[in-house]
CSV table of C-alpha atoms in Angstrom, one decimal:
chain,number,residue,atom,x,y,z
A,1,MET,CA,-25.3,-19.6,-24.4
A,2,SER,CA,-24.9,-21.5,-21.0
A,3,ARG,CA,-24.9,-24.9,-22.9
A,4,ARG,CA,-22.3,-23.5,-25.3
A,5,LEU,CA,-20.1,-22.3,-22.4
A,6,SER,CA,-20.3,-25.5,-20.5
A,7,ALA,CA,-18.0,-27.1,-23.0
A,8,GLN,CA,-15.3,-24.5,-22.1
A,9,ARG,CA,-15.3,-25.0,-18.3
A,10,GLY,CA,-12.4,-27.5,-18.3
A,11,GLN,CA,-8.9,-26.2,-17.8
A,12,ASN,CA,-7.9,-27.4,-21.3
A,13,ILE,CA,-9.9,-27.4,-24.5
A,14,PRO,CA,-8.6,-29.8,-27.3
A,15,GLU,CA,-8.0,-28.2,-30.6
A,16,ASP,CA,-10.7,-30.3,-32.2
A,17,ALA,CA,-13.3,-29.4,-29.6
A,18,CYS,CA,-16.9,-29.3,-30.8
A,19,CYS,CA,-19.9,-27.3,-29.8
A,20,GLU,CA,-21.8,-29.3,-27.2
A,21,GLU,CA,-25.1,-28.1,-28.7
A,22,HIS,CA,-24.5,-28.6,-32.4
A,23,ARG,CA,-21.5,-31.1,-32.3
A,24,GLU,CA,-19.7,-28.9,-34.8
A,25,PRO,CA,-16.0,-27.5,-34.6
A,26,LEU,CA,-15.5,-24.3,-32.8
A,27,ARG,CA,-14.1,-22.1,-35.5
A,28,LEU,CA,-15.3,-18.6,-34.6
A,29,PHE,CA,-14.7,-16.3,-31.6
A,30,CYS,CA,-16.9,-13.4,-30.6
A,31,GLU,CA,-14.9,-10.5,-29.1
A,32,ASP,CA,-17.9,-8.9,-27.5
A,33,ASP,CA,-19.2,-12.0,-25.7
A,34,GLN,CA,-15.7,-13.6,-25.4
A,35,ALA,CA,-17.3,-16.8,-26.6
A,36,LEU,CA,-16.2,-19.7,-28.9
A,37,LEU,CA,-18.8,-20.4,-31.6
A,38,CYS,CA,-19.5,-23.0,-34.2
A,39,GLY,CA,-20.9,-22.1,-37.6
A,40,ARG,CA,-24.5,-22.8,-36.4
A,41,CYS,CA,-24.0,-20.9,-33.2
A,42,PHE,CA,-23.3,-17.7,-35.1
A,43,ARG,CA,-26.7,-16.2,-35.6
A,44,PRO,CA,-26.8,-12.6,-36.9
A,45,GLU,CA,-29.6,-11.6,-34.5
A,46,GLU,CA,-27.5,-12.7,-31.5
A,47,HIS,CA,-24.2,-11.1,-32.6
A,48,GLU,CA,-25.5,-8.1,-34.4
A,49,ASN,CA,-22.7,-5.4,-34.4
A,50,HIS,CA,-20.4,-7.8,-32.6
A,51,VAL,CA,-16.8,-8.4,-33.7
A,52,VAL,CA,-16.5,-12.0,-34.7
A,53,ASN,CA,-13.2,-13.5,-36.1
A,54,GLY,CA,-11.8,-16.9,-36.8
A,55,VAL,CA,-10.3,-18.6,-33.8
A,56,ARG,CA,-6.8,-18.6,-35.2
A,57,GLU,CA,-6.9,-15.0,-36.1
A,58,ALA,CA,-8.3,-14.0,-32.7
A,59,ALA,CA,-5.8,-16.2,-30.9
A,60,ASP,CA,-2.8,-14.7,-32.8
A,61,ARG,CA,-4.0,-11.2,-32.0
A,62,TYR,CA,-4.3,-11.9,-28.3
A,63,ARG,CA,-1.0,-13.8,-28.3
A,64,LYS,CA,0.8,-10.8,-29.8
A,65,LEU,CA,-1.1,-8.5,-27.4
A,66,PHE,CA,-0.2,-10.7,-24.4
A,67,GLN,CA,3.5,-10.9,-25.4
A,68,GLY,CA,3.7,-7.1,-25.8
A,69,ILE,CA,2.1,-6.6,-22.4
A,70,LEU,CA,4.2,-9.3,-20.9
A,71,ASN,CA,7.5,-7.6,-22.0
A,72,THR,CA,6.3,-4.3,-20.5
A,73,LEU,CA,5.2,-6.0,-17.2
A,74,LYS,CA,8.6,-7.7,-16.9
A,75,LYS,CA,10.4,-4.4,-17.2
A,76,LYS,CA,8.1,-2.8,-14.7
A,77,LEU,CA,8.7,-5.8,-12.4
A,78,GLU,CA,12.4,-5.2,-12.5
A,79,VAL,CA,11.9,-1.5,-11.8
A,80,ALA,CA,9.7,-2.3,-8.8
A,81,LYS,CA,12.3,-4.7,-7.5
A,82,SER,CA,15.0,-2.0,-7.9
A,83,ILE,CA,12.9,0.6,-6.1
A,84,LEU,CA,12.1,-1.8,-3.3
A,85,ALA,CA,15.8,-2.6,-2.9
A,86,ASP,CA,16.5,1.2,-2.8
A,87,GLU,CA,13.8,1.7,-0.2
A,88,GLN,CA,15.3,-1.0,2.0
A,89,GLU,CA,18.7,0.5,1.6
A,90,ARG,CA,17.3,4.0,2.5
A,91,MET,CA,15.9,2.5,5.7
A,92,VAL,CA,19.4,1.6,6.8
A,93,MET,CA,20.9,4.8,5.6
A,94,ILE,CA,18.3,7.1,7.3
A,95,GLN,CA,19.1,5.5,10.6
A,96,GLY,CA,22.8,6.3,10.1
A,97,GLU,CA,22.0,9.8,8.9
A,98,GLU,CA,19.8,10.5,12.0
A,99,GLN,CA,22.7,9.4,14.3
A,100,ASP,CA,25.1,11.6,12.4
A,101,PHE,CA,22.8,14.6,12.7
A,102,LYS,CA,22.2,13.8,16.4
A,103,GLU,CA,26.0,13.9,17.0
A,104,MET,CA,26.3,17.1,15.0
A,105,ILE,CA,23.6,18.8,17.0
A,106,GLU,CA,25.1,17.8,20.3
A,107,SER,CA,28.6,18.8,19.2
A,108,GLU,CA,27.3,22.3,18.1
A,109,TYR,CA,25.7,22.9,21.4
A,110,ARG,CA,28.8,21.9,23.2
A,111,ILE,CA,30.7,24.4,21.1
A,112,ARG,CA,28.2,27.1,22.0
A,113,PHE,CA,28.4,26.3,25.7
A,114,ARG,CA,32.2,26.5,25.7
A,115,LEU,CA,32.1,29.8,23.8
A,116,MET,CA,29.5,31.1,26.1
A,117,VAL,CA,31.6,30.3,29.2
A,118,GLU,CA,34.6,32.0,27.7
A,119,GLU,CA,32.5,35.1,26.7
A,120,GLU,CA,31.2,35.3,30.2
A,121,MET,CA,34.7,35.0,31.7
A,122,ASN,CA,35.9,37.8,29.4
A,123,VAL,CA,33.0,40.0,30.6
A,124,GLN,CA,33.8,39.2,34.3
A,125,SER,CA,37.5,40.0,33.7
A,126,GLN,CA,36.6,43.4,32.1
A,127,GLN,CA,34.1,44.3,34.9
A,128,GLY,CA,36.5,43.1,37.7
A,129,CYS,CA,33.9,40.5,38.9
A,130,ILE,CA,36.7,38.1,39.8
A,131,PHE,CA,37.5,40.2,42.8
A,132,ASN,CA,33.8,40.9,43.6
A,133,PRO,CA,32.1,37.9,45.1
A,134,SER,CA,28.6,39.4,44.7
A,135,MET,CA,29.0,40.2,41.0
A,136,ARG,CA,30.7,36.9,40.4
A,137,GLU,CA,27.8,35.0,42.0
A,138,ASP,CA,25.3,37.0,39.8
A,139,ASN,CA,27.3,36.2,36.7
A,140,GLN,CA,27.5,32.5,37.6
A,141,ASN,CA,23.7,32.4,38.1
A,142,GLN,CA,23.2,34.1,34.7
A,143,LEU,CA,25.6,31.5,33.2
A,144,MET,CA,23.5,28.7,34.7
A,145,GLU,CA,20.4,30.2,33.1
A,146,PHE,CA,22.1,30.4,29.7
A,147,ALA,CA,23.3,26.8,30.1
A,148,THR,CA,19.7,25.7,30.9
A,149,GLU,CA,18.4,27.6,27.9
A,150,LEU,CA,21.0,26.0,25.7
A,151,LYS,CA,20.1,22.5,27.0
A,152,GLU,CA,16.4,23.1,26.3
A,153,LYS,CA,17.1,24.3,22.8
A,154,SER,CA,19.3,21.2,22.2
A,155,GLN,CA,16.7,18.9,23.5
A,156,GLU,CA,14.0,20.6,21.4
A,157,THR,CA,16.1,20.2,18.2
A,158,LEU,CA,16.9,16.6,19.0
A,159,GLN,CA,13.2,15.9,19.6
A,160,ARG,CA,12.3,17.4,16.2
A,161,LEU,CA,15.0,15.2,14.6
A,162,ASN,CA,13.6,12.1,16.3
A,163,ASP,CA,10.1,12.9,15.2
A,164,LEU,CA,11.2,13.5,11.7
A,165,GLY,CA,13.2,10.3,11.7
A,166,LYS,CA,10.2,8.3,12.8
A,167,GLU,CA,8.0,9.9,10.2
A,168,ASN,CA,10.5,9.1,7.4
A,169,MET,CA,10.9,5.5,8.6
A,170,ASN,CA,7.1,5.0,8.6
A,171,LYS,CA,6.9,6.4,5.1
A,172,LEU,CA,9.6,4.0,3.9
A,173,LYS,CA,7.9,1.0,5.6
A,174,GLU,CA,4.6,1.8,4.0
A,175,SER,CA,6.4,2.1,0.7
A,176,GLU,CA,8.1,-1.2,1.2
A,177,VAL,CA,4.7,-2.9,1.9
A,178,ARG,CA,3.1,-1.2,-1.2
A,179,LEU,CA,5.9,-2.2,-3.5
A,180,SER,CA,6.0,-5.8,-2.2
A,181,GLU,CA,2.3,-6.1,-3.0
A,182,GLN,CA,2.8,-4.6,-6.5
A,183,ILE,CA,5.7,-7.1,-7.1
A,184,CYS,CA,3.5,-10.0,-6.1
A,185,SER,CA,0.7,-8.9,-8.4
A,186,LEU,CA,3.2,-8.3,-11.3
A,187,GLN,CA,4.8,-11.8,-10.7
A,188,ARG,CA,1.3,-13.4,-10.7
A,189,ILE,CA,0.1,-11.8,-13.9
A,190,THR,CA,3.4,-12.3,-15.8
A,191,ALA,CA,3.2,-16.0,-14.9
A,192,GLU,CA,-0.4,-16.2,-16.2
A,193,LEU,CA,0.5,-14.3,-19.4
A,194,GLU,CA,3.6,-16.5,-20.0
A,195,LYS,CA,1.3,-19.6,-19.7
A,196,LYS,CA,-1.3,-18.1,-22.0
A,197,CYS,CA,1.3,-17.2,-24.7
A,198,GLY,CA,2.3,-20.9,-24.8
A,199,GLU,CA,-1.2,-22.3,-25.0
A,200,TYR,CA,-2.9,-23.6,-28.2
A,201,THR,CA,-5.5,-21.6,-30.0
A,202,LEU,CA,-8.8,-22.6,-28.3
A,203,ALA,CA,-7.2,-22.9,-24.8
A,204,LEU,CA,-5.8,-19.3,-25.1
A,205,LEU,CA,-9.3,-18.0,-25.9
A,206,GLN,CA,-11.3,-20.2,-23.5
A,207,VAL,CA,-13.4,-18.9,-20.6
A,208,ARG,CA,-12.1,-20.1,-17.3
A,209,PHE,CA,-14.3,-20.0,-14.2
A,210,GLN,CA,-12.9,-19.3,-10.8
A,211,LYS,CA,-16.0,-21.0,-9.4
A,212,SER,CA,-18.4,-23.1,-11.4
A,213,SER,CA,-21.7,-21.8,-10.4
A,214,LEU,CA,-24.7,-20.1,-12.1
A,215,GLN,CA,-24.3,-17.1,-9.7
A,216,ASP,CA,-20.7,-16.6,-11.0
A,217,LEU,CA,-21.9,-16.7,-14.5
A,218,ARG,CA,-24.5,-14.0,-13.8
A,219,ASN,CA,-21.9,-11.8,-11.9
A,220,LYS,CA,-19.2,-12.5,-14.6
A,221,LYS,CA,-16.7,-13.8,-12.1
A,222,TRP,CA,-14.6,-15.6,-14.7
A,223,THR,CA,-11.3,-15.0,-16.4
A,224,ASN,CA,-10.9,-14.9,-20.1
A,225,ALA,CA,-8.5,-13.3,-22.7
A,226,ARG,CA,-10.1,-9.8,-22.3
A,227,CYS,CA,-10.0,-10.1,-18.4
A,228,SER,CA,-6.3,-10.9,-18.6
A,229,VAL,CA,-5.7,-7.8,-20.8
A,230,GLU,CA,-7.7,-5.6,-18.5
A,231,ARG,CA,-6.0,-6.8,-15.3
A,232,SER,CA,-2.6,-6.4,-17.0
A,233,GLU,CA,-3.4,-2.9,-18.1
A,234,SER,CA,-4.5,-2.0,-14.6
A,235,LEU,CA,-1.1,-3.1,-13.3
A,236,LEU,CA,0.6,-1.1,-16.0
A,237,LEU,CA,-1.3,2.0,-14.9
A,238,GLN,CA,-0.2,1.6,-11.3
A,239,CYS,CA,2.5,4.2,-10.3
A,240,LEU,CA,5.8,2.9,-9.1
A,241,GLU,CA,7.5,5.6,-7.0
A,242,PRO,CA,9.7,5.8,-3.9
A,243,ALA,CA,8.5,7.4,-0.7
A,244,GLN,CA,8.9,11.1,-0.4
A,245,ILE,CA,10.8,11.7,2.8
A,246,THR,CA,11.8,14.9,4.5
A,247,ASP,CA,15.4,16.1,4.5
A,248,LEU,CA,16.8,15.8,8.1
A,249,SER,CA,18.8,19.0,7.5
A,250,LEU,CA,15.5,20.8,8.0
A,251,CYS,CA,16.2,20.3,11.7
A,252,GLN,CA,18.4,23.4,11.6
A,253,VAL,CA,20.5,24.6,14.5
A,254,THR,CA,19.7,28.3,14.4
A,255,GLY,CA,21.7,31.2,15.8
A,256,MET,CA,25.5,31.8,16.1
A,257,SER,CA,27.6,32.6,19.1
A,258,GLY,CA,28.7,36.2,19.5
A,259,MET,CA,32.2,34.9,20.3
A,260,LEU,CA,32.7,33.9,16.7
A,261,LYS,CA,33.1,37.6,15.7
A,262,VAL,CA,35.7,38.0,18.4
A,263,LEU,CA,37.6,35.0,17.0
A,264,GLN,CA,37.4,36.1,13.4
A,265,ARG,CA,40.8,36.1,11.7
A,266,ALA,CA,42.1,38.4,8.9
A,267,VAL,CA,42.9,35.5,6.6
A,268,THR,CA,44.8,36.3,3.4
A,269,LEU,CA,45.6,34.1,0.3
A,270,ASP,CA,48.9,32.6,-0.5
A,271,PRO,CA,49.8,33.4,-4.2
A,272,ASN,CA,52.5,30.7,-4.2
A,273,THR,CA,49.7,28.0,-3.9
A,274,ALA,CA,47.2,29.5,-6.3
A,275,HIS,CA,46.2,27.5,-9.5
A,276,PRO,CA,47.2,29.4,-12.7
A,277,CYS,CA,43.4,30.0,-13.5
A,278,LEU,CA,42.9,32.0,-10.3
A,279,VAL,CA,43.5,35.7,-10.2
A,280,LEU,CA,44.2,37.1,-6.7
A,281,SER,CA,43.2,40.7,-5.8
A,282,GLU,CA,45.9,43.1,-4.6
A,283,ASP,CA,44.9,42.8,-1.0
A,284,ARG,CA,45.0,39.0,-1.4
A,285,ARG,CA,41.5,38.5,0.0
A,286,SER,CA,39.6,37.7,-3.2
A,287,ILE,CA,40.0,35.2,-6.1
A,288,CYS,CA,38.4,35.3,-9.5
A,289,LEU,CA,38.3,32.5,-12.1
A,290,ARG,CA,39.6,33.1,-15.6
A,291,ASN,CA,39.4,30.8,-18.6
A,292,VAL,CA,43.1,31.2,-19.6
A,293,GLN,CA,45.9,30.1,-17.3
A,294,GLN,CA,48.4,32.7,-16.2
A,295,ASP,CA,52.1,32.3,-16.7
A,296,VAL,CA,53.1,31.7,-13.1
A,297,PRO,CA,56.3,30.0,-11.7
A,298,ASP,CA,55.8,26.4,-10.8
A,299,GLY,CA,56.4,25.6,-7.1
A,300,PRO,CA,56.1,22.7,-4.7
A,301,GLY,CA,53.0,24.0,-3.1
A,302,ARG,CA,51.1,25.2,-6.1
A,303,PHE,CA,47.8,23.5,-7.1
A,304,ILE,CA,48.0,22.2,-10.7
A,305,PHE,CA,44.8,20.2,-11.0
A,306,GLU,CA,42.2,22.2,-9.1
A,307,ALA,CA,41.3,25.9,-9.1
A,308,THR,CA,42.4,26.1,-5.5
A,309,VAL,CA,44.4,28.4,-3.2
A,310,LEU,CA,45.5,28.1,0.5
A,311,GLY,CA,45.5,30.8,3.1
A,312,VAL,CA,48.8,32.2,4.3
A,313,GLU,CA,47.9,31.6,7.9
A,314,SER,CA,48.7,28.3,9.5
A,315,PHE,CA,46.8,27.2,12.6
A,316,THR,CA,48.4,24.8,15.1
A,317,SER,CA,46.2,25.4,18.2
A,318,GLY,CA,43.5,27.6,19.6
A,319,ARG,CA,40.2,28.6,18.0
A,320,HIS,CA,39.7,30.5,14.7
A,321,TYR,CA,36.9,31.8,12.6
A,322,TRP,CA,36.7,33.4,9.2
A,323,GLU,CA,33.9,34.3,6.8
A,324,VAL,CA,33.8,34.0,3.0
A,325,ASP,CA,31.5,35.9,0.6
A,326,VAL,CA,30.2,33.3,-1.9
A,327,GLU,CA,27.4,35.4,-3.5
A,328,LYS,CA,29.2,35.6,-6.8
A,329,ALA,CA,30.1,31.9,-7.1
A,330,THR,CA,28.0,29.1,-8.4
A,331,ARG,CA,30.2,26.2,-7.2
A,332,TRP,CA,32.8,26.5,-4.5
A,333,LEU,CA,34.8,24.6,-1.9
A,334,LEU,CA,35.8,25.8,1.6
A,335,GLY,CA,37.5,24.1,4.5
A,336,ILE,CA,41.0,23.3,5.9
A,337,SER,CA,44.0,21.4,4.5
A,338,GLU,CA,46.8,20.0,6.5
A,339,ASP,CA,50.1,21.7,5.6
A,340,SER,CA,52.0,19.1,3.6
A,341,GLY,CA,55.2,21.1,3.7
A,342,SER,CA,56.3,19.9,0.3
A,343,GLY,CA,55.0,18.5,-3.0
A,344,HIS,CA,52.0,19.7,-5.0
A,345,SER,CA,48.9,20.3,-2.8
A,346,ASP,CA,46.3,18.6,-4.9
A,347,LEU,CA,47.9,15.2,-5.6
A,348,PRO,CA,45.4,12.3,-5.0
A,349,THR,CA,47.2,11.2,-1.8
A,350,ALA,CA,46.6,14.7,-0.3
A,351,ALA,CA,42.8,14.2,-0.4
A,352,ARG,CA,42.9,12.5,3.0
A,353,ASP,CA,44.4,15.7,4.6
A,354,LYS,CA,41.4,18.0,3.7
A,355,VAL,CA,38.1,18.6,5.4
A,356,LEU,CA,35.7,20.3,3.1
A,357,LEU,CA,32.3,21.9,2.5
A,358,ILE,CA,31.2,22.0,-1.1
A,359,GLY,CA,28.5,24.3,-2.2
A,360,SER,CA,26.5,24.3,-5.5
A,361,ARG,CA,24.0,27.0,-6.4
A,362,MET,CA,21.2,26.6,-9.0
A,363,GLY,CA,19.1,29.8,-9.1
A,364,THR,CA,18.5,30.5,-5.4
A,365,ASN,CA,18.7,26.8,-4.3
A,366,TYR,CA,21.9,25.6,-2.6
A,367,THR,CA,23.0,22.0,-2.3
A,368,PHE,CA,25.9,21.1,0.1
A,369,TRP,CA,28.3,18.2,0.2
A,370,VAL,CA,30.9,17.5,2.8
A,371,PHE,CA,34.2,15.5,2.7
A,372,PRO,CA,35.4,13.1,4.1
A,373,PRO,CA,33.5,11.0,3.3
A,374,LEU,CA,31.8,12.7,0.3
A,375,LYS,CA,28.1,12.9,1.0
A,376,LYS,CA,25.2,15.2,0.4
A,377,VAL,CA,24.1,16.9,3.7
A,378,SER,CA,21.7,19.7,2.9
A,379,LEU,CA,19.5,21.4,0.4
A,380,ARG,CA,18.4,25.0,1.0
A,381,GLY,CA,16.0,27.1,-1.0
A,382,GLU,CA,17.1,30.6,0.0
A,383,GLN,CA,19.8,32.9,-1.2
A,384,MET,CA,23.0,32.7,0.8
A,385,HIS,CA,25.7,35.4,0.7
A,386,LYS,CA,28.3,34.3,3.3
A,387,VAL,CA,29.7,31.1,4.8
A,388,GLY,CA,31.4,31.1,8.2
A,389,VAL,CA,34.1,28.6,9.1
A,390,PHE,CA,35.0,27.9,12.7
A,391,LEU,CA,38.0,25.8,13.7
A,392,ASP,CA,38.8,24.5,17.2
A,393,CYS,CA,42.2,22.8,17.1
A,394,LYS,CA,42.0,21.6,20.8
A,395,TYR,CA,38.7,19.7,20.4
A,396,GLY,CA,39.2,18.8,16.7
A,397,GLN,CA,36.0,20.5,15.5
A,398,LEU,CA,35.3,22.3,12.3
A,399,SER,CA,31.9,24.0,11.7
A,400,PHE,CA,30.4,25.7,8.7
A,401,TYR,CA,27.6,28.3,9.1
A,402,ASP,CA,25.2,30.1,6.8
A,403,VAL,CA,25.9,33.6,8.0
A,404,THR,CA,23.0,35.0,6.0
A,405,ASP,CA,20.3,33.3,8.1
A,406,ARG,CA,22.6,32.5,11.1
A,407,SER,CA,22.3,28.7,11.1
A,408,LEU,CA,24.6,25.7,11.1
A,409,ILE,CA,25.2,24.0,7.8
A,410,TYR,CA,27.4,21.1,9.1
A,411,ASN,CA,30.1,20.4,11.6
A,412,PHE,CA,32.9,17.8,12.0
A,413,SER,CA,33.9,16.7,15.5
A,414,SER,CA,36.8,14.6,16.9
A,415,LEU,CA,39.1,15.4,14.0
A,416,THR,CA,42.8,14.6,14.4
A,417,PHE,CA,45.4,16.9,13.0
A,418,ARG,CA,49.0,15.6,12.5
A,419,GLY,CA,50.3,19.2,12.2
A,420,ALA,CA,49.4,22.7,11.2
A,421,VAL,CA,46.3,23.3,9.1
A,422,ARG,CA,45.5,26.1,6.6
A,423,PRO,CA,42.3,27.5,5.2
A,424,ILE,CA,41.5,26.3,1.7
A,425,PHE,CA,39.4,28.0,-1.0
A,426,SER,CA,38.4,26.6,-4.4
A,427,LEU,CA,36.2,27.4,-7.4
A,428,CYS,CA,35.0,25.0,-10.2
A,429,ILE,CA,36.9,25.1,-13.5
A,430,PRO,CA,34.3,25.1,-16.3
A,431,THR,CA,34.3,22.4,-18.8
A,432,GLY,CA,33.2,24.8,-21.5
A,433,GLY,CA,32.2,28.4,-22.0
A,434,THR,CA,33.1,31.2,-19.7
A,435,ASN,CA,33.1,31.5,-15.9
A,436,SER,CA,33.5,34.6,-13.8
A,437,ASP,CA,32.9,33.1,-10.4
A,438,SER,CA,34.7,34.8,-7.5
A,439,LEU,CA,35.2,34.4,-3.7
A,440,SER,CA,36.1,37.1,-1.1
A,441,ILE,CA,37.4,36.7,2.4
A,442,CYS,CA,35.5,39.1,4.7
A,443,CYS,CA,37.5,41.4,7.0
A,444,PRO,CA,37.0,41.2,10.8
A,445,HIS,CA,35.0,44.0,12.4
A,446,VAL,CA,36.6,43.6,15.8
A,447,ALA,CA,40.1,42.9,17.1
A,448,SER,CA,40.9,39.2,17.3
A,449,CYS,CA,42.0,37.4,20.5
A,450,ASP,CA,43.3,34.0,21.4
A,451,VAL,CA,45.4,33.9,18.3
A,452,THR,CA,47.8,31.0,17.6
A,453,VAL,CA,48.8,31.7,14.0
A,454,SER,CA,52.0,31.0,12.1
A,455,PRO,CA,52.3,33.0,8.9
A,456,GLN,CA,53.8,30.9,6.0
A,457,ALA,CA,57.2,32.0,4.8
A,458,SER,CA,57.0,33.1,1.1
A,459,SER,CA,59.0,31.0,-1.3
A,460,ALA,CA,60.0,31.9,-4.9
C-alpha cells in the first residue's frame, strides 16, 4: 500500500497516471481506504466488504458533494459576517446605552432630592420649625442624612450599571473573537473546496500529505476527499449565535417619592380631541376602543389617524403628576404633547412635539419604547397595573414609573417646551378582529398643591 500511495504524494496527479507497482492506469477508487487502485491492485482479500467504484464515478460523486457543502458553507459564511458586524455595532450601541442610563439614573436622583427638600420644607412650615432654631437644625440634620442616603443609593445603582456594562462588553468581545475565528475557518475550507471542485478526476481523489513522513502515514495526518468532507461537516455543525447580554434596564431605580402623590392632578379627557374610535366615560377619565367609528363633529384639534385623546389640562409651569390604569390594555401610549393651538393633532409634523412612553403587553411580559427618538428601553416580566407620569416644567423633565412595583421605567431630562403641554393618551387600533382595550386615569387621593394649570376652553 505504501508503494501505491507514493505515486500520489505530488500536488497534481496527471489523468493518465499509472500505478507505480504495476505500471497500469489507476481506474478504481476504494472509498474505505481512500486509495486509487489499478486493476491488479484490486485484490478481493484486501478490499473485502469495501466500497470500490470507478474513479470517474467516485470523482463525480465527491464533486457534487463538495459543491453542495460549498454552497451551504458560503451561506453560513455570510451569516457569520453579518452576525460579526452586528456584534461590532452592538459594542458601540451598548456604550451609548450605558451613558443614557447613567444620565437617567443621575437625573432621577436629582428629582428625588428636590422633591425631598420641598417635602421637608412643607413639614417645617406646618410644624412652625422656621421660627424654632432648634427644630430647624434637627430637620436640617435629618435632611442631610436623607441626602447622604440618596447619594449612596445613586452610587450603588451606577456601580451596578457599570459592572453590567463591563460584563456585556466582555461577552461581545469574546463573541467577536469566536466569530472571527469561525469566519477564517469557513473562508479556508470554502477556498479548498472551490479548488477541489475545479480539479480533474484523479487530482480530486488523491491523498495529499501535510508532511511526507512514515510517522504521518501511521497517524493518518493527511488530507483526502473524505477528510475535506468531514472537516466541512464539522464547520457546518458549529453554532453561529450572537452573545447573550443582559438588559441594562435591570439596573432599576426603585422607590418613588412621597411628594408625587401630593403633586397628583385630577386630569380629565378632552372629548373634542378624541379619535372617533374612542369612547369616553361620563366622568371623562376613561377611554375604551371600539371597532366602529362614532359619528362625531370634525374639529381642528381632533385626532383622525391615531386612537388618541388629549387631557383638558394644559401645563405651562410647575410640577405635575398623574397615574393611569393600563391593566386592561395590551398596547398603549402615554406622555405629553405640546399644545398646537390649531390643526389636527396627529399630523406627521406634530410628531416632534410629543414625548412618549409606549407599552406593549404579551401575557405578563411588558416591552417599553420611548420617543423621541424611538427606541426600546425595557423588558419586564411581571404584571403591571398602573403607570405614573411626572412632569417638571421648570427643569424640563418627564418621568414614567411602574406604580405597581414602585420603580422608574424611563425619564427624559433637559426637555425644552415652546409653550403649554397637555397629557396624551392612546390605544392601538386593531388591524383585524375585535379589541376592547381601555385606559383609566386614576383619581388623586390627596389635595394637590403647586398647581399651575390652565383648563382648555371647549370648542364646538
